[in-house]
Amino acid sequence: MQSETSQRLTCQKHLFSFPEGVHYLNCATRSPASRQVEEAGHEALRRTANPFGLKPEAFFSDAERVRALFSRLINNPDPERIAVIPAVSYGMATVARNLPYKPGLRQGQKVILIDDEFPSDVFIWQRVSRELNLRIETISKPDGFPSANVWNERLLSAIDADTALVMVPPVHWMYGTRFDLKAISERCRDVGAWLVIDGTQSVGALPFDLEEIRPDALICAGYKWLMGPYSLGLAYFGDVFDEGAPLEESWMNRLKSNEFHRLTDYEAAYRPKAYRYNVGEHSHFIQMPMLEAALTQLLDWQPERIQDYCRDLMADALPRLEELGCRIEKPEGRAHHLLGLWLPEHMDPLAVQQQLQSRNVSVSPRGRALRVSPHVYNDADDVQALVEALALL
């Protein structure tokens, strides 16, 4: 998807409510709410004070707009393939619920995961593999700190005719290592494996072209790089799920569910495509307008321009961090919005994070790495505060 303007982004801190002196380089943990998102939430809350005159269409219309906005963000031509979910674990459980119906599935096939993956992307497959007599193959990261080329080669080599499903993110949630989704997708199609992508740590900040990648499912939490509220996410489900089984039987997911005077007719047919996979009460009268405001803002900023901004923001700091003993993946093997800084062996990431926090610098310890995740609300002062704080340790 092309951005509406090629003009580079300038710092957007004025659109947020950060206190003076706070250096928040931690969007990968939770995004701050912009003033626009904050106001959308306040206005939605005000509307709930008086529900008089609420029409049935109001239970559906906000989510329809959000589906359309998210579809634009990921270059999805069909918003009916988007479902509203409460969490990544819900989306993954929906995929797992339907894996037994995958054509050609047989006992002994494998589910491929990557090393050090987020728990919500692991636990469900541990259970399903036991239930369906499948096996899990975890693709180990290279020794030391991740090397994108080696890790991608290992992953591609593992995908074969015995593969039922591959679960991979665009970037690793701890290290920022990029995975070659196009090559992985082509390999999955060659062998008939489902491709499931957790886009939580990338979609919104890193360009994602659904028509190019063609995953079977794309699962995203909304409170990180989509910059929306907690406990609300979005998922794309491809045509392999069109006649599948949802986790729950919500009345809203059926045909004619907007005809409130006929709900006890108990319509058996689902609304088309991914609608059956919506979580119950997916209207989210307060949160949905907040997510709508966030997606509208992201479409204006554009993920391409967010990447450019983060790259330029960190450009001068990275050589200095390497001088301090940090190791960083090469630019072609990582994203610019989520960086894994591998600290010297004598440094404990948790202790370092706590010391940085005492200096009002917010980052996250993840394994042996310090995860730094800037956004367009960060400026040179934030980055300088990080470098100066690490130099003192």
Short mmCIF file of C-alpha atoms in Angstrom, two decimals:
data_model
loop_
_atom_site.label_atom_id
_atom_site.label_comp_id
_atom_site.label_asym_id
_atom_site.label_seq_id
_atom_site.Cartn_x
_atom_site.Cartn_y
_atom_site.Cartn_z
CA MET A 1 0.00 0.00 0.00
CA GLN A 2 1.43 3.32 -1.04
CA SER A 3 1.49 6.19 1.35
CA GLU A 4 -0.55 9.24 0.44
CA THR A 5 2.50 11.41 0.73
CA SER A 6 6.19 10.74 0.38
CA GLN A 7 7.02 13.45 2.89
CA ARG A 8 9.01 12.15 5.84
CA LEU A 9 7.38 12.19 9.22
CA THR A 10 8.47 14.64 11.86
CA CYS A 11 8.23 13.92 15.56
CA GLN A 12 4.60 13.45 16.65
CA LYS A 13 5.14 13.86 20.39
CA HIS A 14 2.75 16.82 20.43
CA LEU A 15 -0.10 14.37 19.74
CA PHE A 16 0.57 12.52 23.02
CA SER A 17 0.43 13.40 26.71
CA PHE A 18 3.85 12.39 27.98
CA PRO A 19 5.08 14.20 31.10
CA GLU A 20 8.23 16.23 30.69
CA GLY A 21 11.40 14.19 31.10
CA VAL A 22 9.87 10.76 30.42
CA HIS A 23 11.68 8.76 27.73
CA TYR A 24 9.31 6.00 26.63
CA LEU A 25 11.12 3.68 24.19
CA ASN A 26 8.82 0.77 24.95
CA CYS A 27 5.93 0.59 22.48
CA ALA A 28 6.51 -3.17 22.13
CA THR A 29 5.22 -3.57 25.69
CA ARG A 30 2.25 -1.25 25.36
CA SER A 31 1.59 1.72 23.15
CA PRO A 32 0.61 5.02 24.71
CA ALA A 33 -2.80 6.37 23.76
CA SER A 34 -2.61 9.43 21.58
CA ARG A 35 -4.77 12.39 22.50
CA GLN A 36 -7.00 11.45 19.57
CA VAL A 37 -7.49 7.93 20.94
CA GLU A 38 -7.95 9.28 24.46
CA GLU A 39 -10.66 11.68 23.32
CA ALA A 40 -12.41 8.94 21.34
CA GLY A 41 -12.58 6.90 24.54
CA HIS A 42 -13.92 9.81 26.57
CA GLU A 43 -16.57 10.54 23.96
CA ALA A 44 -17.59 6.87 23.78
CA LEU A 45 -17.87 6.75 27.56
CA ARG A 46 -20.03 9.87 27.53
CA ARG A 47 -22.37 8.20 25.01
CA THR A 48 -22.86 5.21 27.29
CA ALA A 49 -24.34 7.50 29.95
CA ASN A 50 -27.54 7.75 27.91
CA PRO A 51 -28.29 4.76 25.67
CA PHE A 52 -31.80 6.05 24.86
CA GLY A 53 -32.53 5.58 21.17
CA LEU A 54 -29.73 3.07 20.62
CA LYS A 55 -30.48 1.25 17.36
CA PRO A 56 -29.55 -2.34 16.50
CA GLU A 57 -27.17 -1.11 13.79
CA ALA A 58 -25.04 0.54 16.49
CA PHE A 59 -24.02 -2.93 17.70
CA PHE A 60 -22.33 -3.56 14.36
CA SER A 61 -21.35 -0.29 12.67
CA ASP A 62 -18.23 0.63 14.68
CA ALA A 63 -16.70 -2.79 14.11
CA GLU A 64 -17.47 -2.59 10.39
CA ARG A 65 -15.49 0.65 10.12
CA VAL A 66 -12.60 -0.86 12.08
CA ARG A 67 -12.53 -3.91 9.81
CA ALA A 68 -12.33 -1.64 6.79
CA LEU A 69 -9.51 0.46 8.29
CA PHE A 70 -7.50 -2.59 9.32
CA SER A 71 -7.99 -4.06 5.85
CA ARG A 72 -6.51 -0.94 4.31
CA LEU A 73 -3.56 -1.14 6.67
CA ILE A 74 -2.68 -4.72 5.64
CA ASN A 75 -3.78 -4.48 1.98
CA ASN A 76 -6.67 -6.88 2.44
CA PRO A 77 -9.33 -6.39 -0.26
CA ASP A 78 -12.08 -8.13 1.72
CA PRO A 79 -13.01 -6.72 5.17
CA GLU A 80 -15.39 -9.65 5.68
CA ARG A 81 -12.31 -11.75 6.35
CA ILE A 82 -11.52 -9.74 9.50
CA ALA A 83 -12.75 -10.87 12.91
CA VAL A 84 -12.73 -9.02 16.21
CA ILE A 85 -10.86 -10.96 18.91
CA PRO A 86 -9.92 -10.20 22.53
CA ALA A 87 -6.34 -11.51 22.43
CA VAL A 88 -3.77 -13.39 20.37
CA SER A 89 -4.50 -16.53 22.41
CA TYR A 90 -8.13 -16.39 21.20
CA GLY A 91 -7.06 -16.09 17.57
CA MET A 92 -4.56 -18.94 17.87
CA ALA A 93 -7.17 -21.10 19.62
CA THR A 94 -9.53 -20.44 16.70
CA VAL A 95 -6.90 -21.70 14.26
CA ALA A 96 -6.24 -24.72 16.48
CA ARG A 97 -9.97 -25.45 16.74
CA ASN A 98 -10.05 -25.85 12.97
CA LEU A 99 -6.76 -27.64 12.38
CA PRO A 100 -8.40 -31.10 12.67
CA TYR A 101 -10.45 -30.24 9.56
CA LYS A 102 -7.40 -29.35 7.46
CA PRO A 103 -7.43 -31.46 4.29
CA GLY A 104 -4.69 -34.06 4.31
CA LEU A 105 -3.84 -33.70 8.01
CA ARG A 106 -2.35 -36.90 9.34
CA GLN A 107 -0.85 -38.12 12.58
CA GLY A 108 2.86 -37.56 12.98
CA GLN A 109 2.95 -34.32 11.00
CA LYS A 110 4.66 -31.35 12.58
CA VAL A 111 3.82 -27.85 13.74
CA ILE A 112 6.77 -25.53 13.22
CA LEU A 113 7.49 -22.79 15.76
CA ILE A 114 10.48 -20.52 16.26
CA ASP A 115 12.73 -20.36 19.29
CA ASP A 116 11.84 -18.07 22.21
CA GLU A 117 8.36 -17.41 20.84
CA PHE A 118 5.72 -15.61 22.93
CA PRO A 119 3.80 -18.04 25.19
CA SER A 120 0.41 -17.41 23.54
CA ASP A 121 1.94 -18.73 20.32
CA VAL A 122 3.27 -21.87 22.00
CA PHE A 123 0.90 -23.24 24.64
CA ILE A 124 -2.00 -23.90 22.27
CA TRP A 125 0.17 -25.98 19.94
CA GLN A 126 1.57 -28.01 22.81
CA ARG A 127 -1.96 -29.10 23.69
CA VAL A 128 -3.13 -29.60 20.11
CA SER A 129 -0.07 -31.65 19.21
CA ARG A 130 -0.93 -34.06 22.02
CA GLU A 131 -4.59 -34.25 21.04
CA LEU A 132 -3.95 -34.79 17.31
CA ASN A 133 -0.75 -36.82 17.68
CA LEU A 134 1.34 -34.18 15.95
CA ARG A 135 4.86 -33.11 16.87
CA ILE A 136 6.33 -29.68 17.43
CA GLU A 137 9.56 -28.68 15.77
CA THR A 138 11.09 -25.53 17.22
CA ILE A 139 13.59 -23.77 14.98
CA SER A 140 16.49 -22.75 17.17
CA LYS A 141 18.03 -19.33 16.94
CA PRO A 142 21.73 -19.08 16.12
CA ASP A 143 24.18 -19.17 19.01
CA GLY A 144 25.19 -15.87 20.56
CA PHE A 145 22.69 -13.40 19.28
CA PRO A 146 20.22 -14.01 16.42
CA SER A 147 21.45 -13.92 12.85
CA ALA A 148 18.49 -13.37 10.54
CA ASN A 149 20.01 -15.16 7.55
CA VAL A 150 20.85 -18.32 9.47
CA TRP A 151 17.54 -18.38 11.34
CA ASN A 152 15.56 -17.97 8.12
CA GLU A 153 17.57 -20.69 6.39
CA ARG A 154 16.87 -23.10 9.25
CA LEU A 155 13.18 -22.31 9.13
CA LEU A 156 12.85 -22.74 5.38
CA SER A 157 14.78 -26.01 5.46
CA ALA A 158 12.40 -27.42 8.08
CA ILE A 159 9.23 -26.85 6.02
CA ASP A 160 8.56 -30.08 4.14
CA ALA A 161 5.76 -32.46 3.17
CA ASP A 162 5.38 -33.52 6.82
CA THR A 163 4.52 -29.97 7.88
CA ALA A 164 0.92 -29.25 8.88
CA LEU A 165 1.31 -25.67 10.09
CA VAL A 166 3.95 -22.97 10.43
CA MET A 167 3.54 -20.24 13.05
CA VAL A 168 5.90 -17.31 12.56
CA PRO A 169 5.89 -13.53 13.17
CA PRO A 170 7.20 -10.87 10.79
CA VAL A 171 9.68 -9.85 13.50
CA HIS A 172 10.71 -11.66 16.67
CA TRP A 173 9.02 -10.13 19.70
CA MET A 174 12.22 -10.15 21.78
CA TYR A 175 14.96 -9.46 19.27
CA GLY A 176 13.39 -7.66 16.31
CA THR A 177 14.82 -10.28 13.93
CA ARG A 178 12.96 -10.26 10.61
CA PHE A 179 11.62 -13.40 9.01
CA ASP A 180 11.28 -13.73 5.26
CA LEU A 181 7.51 -14.10 5.10
CA LYS A 182 7.35 -14.16 1.31
CA ALA A 183 9.77 -17.08 1.02
CA ILE A 184 8.15 -18.86 3.97
CA SER A 185 4.70 -18.43 2.42
CA GLU A 186 5.81 -19.81 -0.92
CA ARG A 187 7.34 -22.82 0.79
CA CYS A 188 4.18 -23.43 2.83
CA ARG A 189 2.02 -23.37 -0.30
CA ASP A 190 4.41 -25.77 -2.04
CA VAL A 191 3.97 -28.40 0.69
CA GLY A 192 0.35 -27.67 1.63
CA ALA A 193 1.06 -26.30 5.12
CA TRP A 194 -1.01 -23.61 6.78
CA LEU A 195 0.81 -20.36 7.45
CA VAL A 196 -0.24 -18.55 10.61
CA ILE A 197 1.31 -15.18 11.43
CA ASP A 198 1.31 -13.33 14.75
CA GLY A 199 1.56 -9.74 13.56
CA THR A 200 1.25 -8.17 17.01
CA GLN A 201 4.81 -6.82 17.13
CA SER A 202 4.88 -5.48 13.58
CA VAL A 203 1.54 -4.71 11.92
CA GLY A 204 0.97 -0.98 12.19
CA ALA A 205 4.66 -0.08 12.31
CA LEU A 206 6.07 -2.35 9.59
CA PRO A 207 4.46 -2.63 6.12
CA PHE A 208 2.46 -5.81 5.66
CA ASP A 209 1.00 -6.79 2.27
CA LEU A 210 -1.57 -9.52 2.74
CA GLU A 211 -2.03 -10.08 -0.97
CA GLU A 212 1.70 -10.71 -1.33
CA ILE A 213 2.18 -12.90 1.75
CA ARG A 214 -1.17 -14.73 1.55
CA PRO A 215 -1.24 -16.22 5.05
CA ASP A 216 -4.03 -18.51 6.12
CA ALA A 217 -4.42 -16.47 9.31
CA LEU A 218 -2.98 -13.21 10.64
CA ILE A 219 -3.51 -12.55 14.34
CA CYS A 220 -2.89 -9.14 15.95
CA ALA A 221 -3.36 -7.77 19.44
CA GLY A 222 -4.47 -4.16 19.29
CA TYR A 223 -2.61 -2.55 22.19
CA LYS A 224 0.91 -2.47 20.78
CA TRP A 225 1.69 -1.25 17.25
CA LEU A 226 -1.99 -0.83 16.34
CA MET A 227 -1.94 1.69 19.22
CA GLY A 228 -5.42 0.84 20.44
CA PRO A 229 -6.86 -0.30 23.80
CA TYR A 230 -6.03 -3.45 25.73
CA SER A 231 -8.13 -6.65 25.37
CA LEU A 232 -9.13 -5.91 21.77
CA GLY A 233 -7.49 -7.29 18.65
CA LEU A 234 -8.11 -8.18 15.02
CA ALA A 235 -7.56 -11.29 12.95
CA TYR A 236 -7.64 -12.18 9.28
CA PHE A 237 -8.92 -15.66 8.37
CA GLY A 238 -8.44 -16.94 4.83
CA ASP A 239 -10.81 -19.06 2.80
CA VAL A 240 -9.66 -22.32 4.45
CA PHE A 241 -11.68 -21.18 7.46
CA ASP A 242 -14.86 -20.20 5.62
CA GLU A 243 -16.85 -23.24 6.76
CA GLY A 244 -14.98 -23.72 10.02
CA ALA A 245 -15.99 -24.03 13.65
CA PRO A 246 -15.86 -20.95 15.93
CA LEU A 247 -14.85 -21.06 19.58
CA GLU A 248 -18.24 -19.77 20.67
CA GLU A 249 -21.73 -19.42 19.24
CA SER A 250 -22.42 -15.72 19.53
CA TRP A 251 -25.88 -14.54 18.49
CA MET A 252 -24.26 -11.54 16.77
CA ASN A 253 -22.40 -13.76 14.32
CA ARG A 254 -25.55 -15.11 12.65
CA LEU A 255 -27.43 -13.84 9.63
CA LYS A 256 -30.14 -11.27 10.45
CA SER A 257 -28.72 -10.77 13.95
CA ASN A 258 -29.46 -7.05 13.56
CA GLU A 259 -33.18 -7.88 13.52
CA PHE A 260 -33.63 -7.82 17.26
CA HIS A 261 -37.37 -8.51 17.08
CA ARG A 262 -36.63 -11.91 15.45
CA LEU A 263 -33.72 -13.20 17.52
CA THR A 264 -35.72 -16.14 18.87
CA ASP A 265 -36.11 -17.47 15.34
CA TYR A 266 -32.64 -18.93 16.08
CA GLU A 267 -31.07 -18.44 12.70
CA ALA A 268 -28.65 -21.30 12.01
CA ALA A 269 -26.56 -19.68 9.25
CA TYR A 270 -23.51 -17.60 10.08
CA ARG A 271 -22.72 -14.28 8.51
CA PRO A 272 -20.16 -14.71 5.72
CA LYS A 273 -16.49 -15.62 5.96
CA ALA A 274 -14.67 -14.60 9.17
CA TYR A 275 -17.73 -13.17 10.94
CA ARG A 276 -18.35 -16.43 12.80
CA TYR A 277 -15.00 -16.00 14.58
CA ASN A 278 -15.88 -12.71 16.28
CA VAL A 279 -15.70 -12.79 20.04
CA GLY A 280 -19.03 -12.43 21.81
CA GLU A 281 -20.15 -8.84 22.50
CA HIS A 282 -17.67 -7.64 19.90
CA SER A 283 -19.38 -4.22 19.71
CA HIS A 284 -17.03 -2.87 22.41
CA PHE A 285 -18.87 0.45 22.58
CA ILE A 286 -16.01 2.20 24.40
CA GLN A 287 -12.92 0.43 23.05
CA MET A 288 -13.94 0.14 19.40
CA PRO A 289 -14.04 3.91 18.78
CA MET A 290 -10.58 4.12 20.36
CA LEU A 291 -9.22 1.48 17.99
CA GLU A 292 -10.90 3.25 15.07
CA ALA A 293 -9.14 6.49 16.00
CA ALA A 294 -5.81 4.68 16.32
CA LEU A 295 -6.11 2.96 12.94
CA THR A 296 -7.12 6.21 11.28
CA GLN A 297 -3.97 7.84 12.67
CA LEU A 298 -1.77 4.94 11.53
CA LEU A 299 -3.13 5.16 8.01
CA ASP A 300 -2.16 8.81 7.97
CA TRP A 301 1.35 8.14 9.28
CA GLN A 302 1.82 4.99 7.15
CA PRO A 303 4.01 2.07 8.32
CA GLU A 304 6.64 2.83 5.65
CA ARG A 305 7.14 6.29 7.07
CA ILE A 306 7.14 4.98 10.65
CA GLN A 307 10.00 2.64 9.71
CA ASP A 308 11.90 5.50 8.09
CA TYR A 309 11.41 7.69 11.14
CA CYS A 310 12.61 5.02 13.57
CA ARG A 311 15.63 4.21 11.39
CA ASP A 312 16.68 7.85 11.23
CA LEU A 313 15.98 8.38 14.93
CA MET A 314 18.32 5.55 16.00
CA ALA A 315 20.98 5.96 13.27
CA ASP A 316 23.51 7.95 15.29
CA ALA A 317 22.91 6.06 18.52
CA LEU A 318 23.52 2.51 17.27
CA PRO A 319 27.28 2.92 16.62
CA ARG A 320 27.62 4.45 20.08
CA LEU A 321 25.73 1.53 21.65
CA GLU A 322 28.04 -0.91 19.88
CA GLU A 323 31.01 0.99 21.30
CA LEU A 324 29.50 0.35 24.73
CA GLY A 325 29.59 -3.39 24.06
CA CYS A 326 26.04 -3.97 22.79
CA ARG A 327 25.53 -6.28 19.82
CA ILE A 328 22.81 -5.50 17.28
CA GLU A 329 21.48 -7.45 14.30
CA LYS A 330 22.54 -6.06 10.91
CA PRO A 331 20.01 -3.61 9.42
CA GLU A 332 18.91 -5.96 6.63
CA GLY A 333 18.01 -8.61 9.21
CA ARG A 334 15.89 -6.59 11.58
CA ALA A 335 13.13 -4.04 11.83
CA HIS A 336 13.72 -0.41 12.84
CA HIS A 337 10.86 -0.11 15.35
CA LEU A 338 11.95 -3.02 17.58
CA LEU A 339 15.63 -3.53 18.38
CA GLY A 340 17.26 -6.24 20.45
CA LEU A 341 20.37 -4.88 22.17
CA TRP A 342 22.50 -7.80 23.33
CA LEU A 343 24.30 -6.56 26.40
CA PRO A 344 27.84 -7.50 27.46
CA GLU A 345 27.97 -10.77 29.36
CA HIS A 346 28.63 -9.11 32.71
CA MET A 347 25.39 -7.10 32.52
CA ASP A 348 22.07 -8.48 33.73
CA PRO A 349 19.26 -7.15 31.46
CA LEU A 350 16.73 -6.95 34.30
CA ALA A 351 19.11 -4.99 36.52
CA VAL A 352 19.98 -2.69 33.62
CA GLN A 353 16.30 -2.08 32.87
CA GLN A 354 15.63 -1.15 36.48
CA GLN A 355 18.52 1.29 36.51
CA LEU A 356 17.31 2.87 33.27
CA GLN A 357 13.81 3.13 34.72
CA SER A 358 15.22 5.10 37.65
CA ARG A 359 16.47 7.61 35.07
CA ASN A 360 13.03 7.80 33.40
CA VAL A 361 14.10 5.67 30.42
CA SER A 362 11.61 2.88 29.68
CA VAL A 363 12.74 -0.24 27.78
CA SER A 364 12.20 -3.98 28.36
CA PRO A 365 14.52 -6.85 29.31
CA ARG A 366 13.83 -9.92 27.20
CA GLY A 367 16.14 -12.90 27.65
CA ARG A 368 19.74 -11.75 27.20
CA ALA A 369 18.62 -8.70 25.25
CA LEU A 370 17.38 -5.26 26.09
CA ARG A 371 14.42 -4.54 23.83
CA VAL A 372 14.23 -0.95 22.58
CA SER A 373 11.08 -0.05 20.66
CA PRO A 374 10.79 3.58 19.51
CA HIS A 375 7.92 5.24 17.68
CA VAL A 376 7.08 8.55 16.10
CA TYR A 377 6.45 10.17 19.50
CA ASN A 378 10.13 9.71 20.38
CA ASP A 379 12.76 12.33 19.64
CA ALA A 380 16.53 12.71 19.79
CA ASP A 381 16.38 13.57 23.50
CA ASP A 382 14.80 10.20 24.27
CA VAL A 383 17.51 8.33 22.41
CA GLN A 384 20.26 10.41 23.96
CA ALA A 385 18.87 9.68 27.41
CA LEU A 386 19.11 5.94 26.64
CA VAL A 387 22.70 6.16 25.43
CA GLU A 388 23.83 8.33 28.35
CA ALA A 389 22.17 6.05 30.89
CA LEU A 390 23.81 2.94 29.43
CA ALA A 391 27.18 4.70 29.31
CA LEU A 392 27.00 5.19 33.08
CA LEU A 393 26.58 1.49 33.82
#
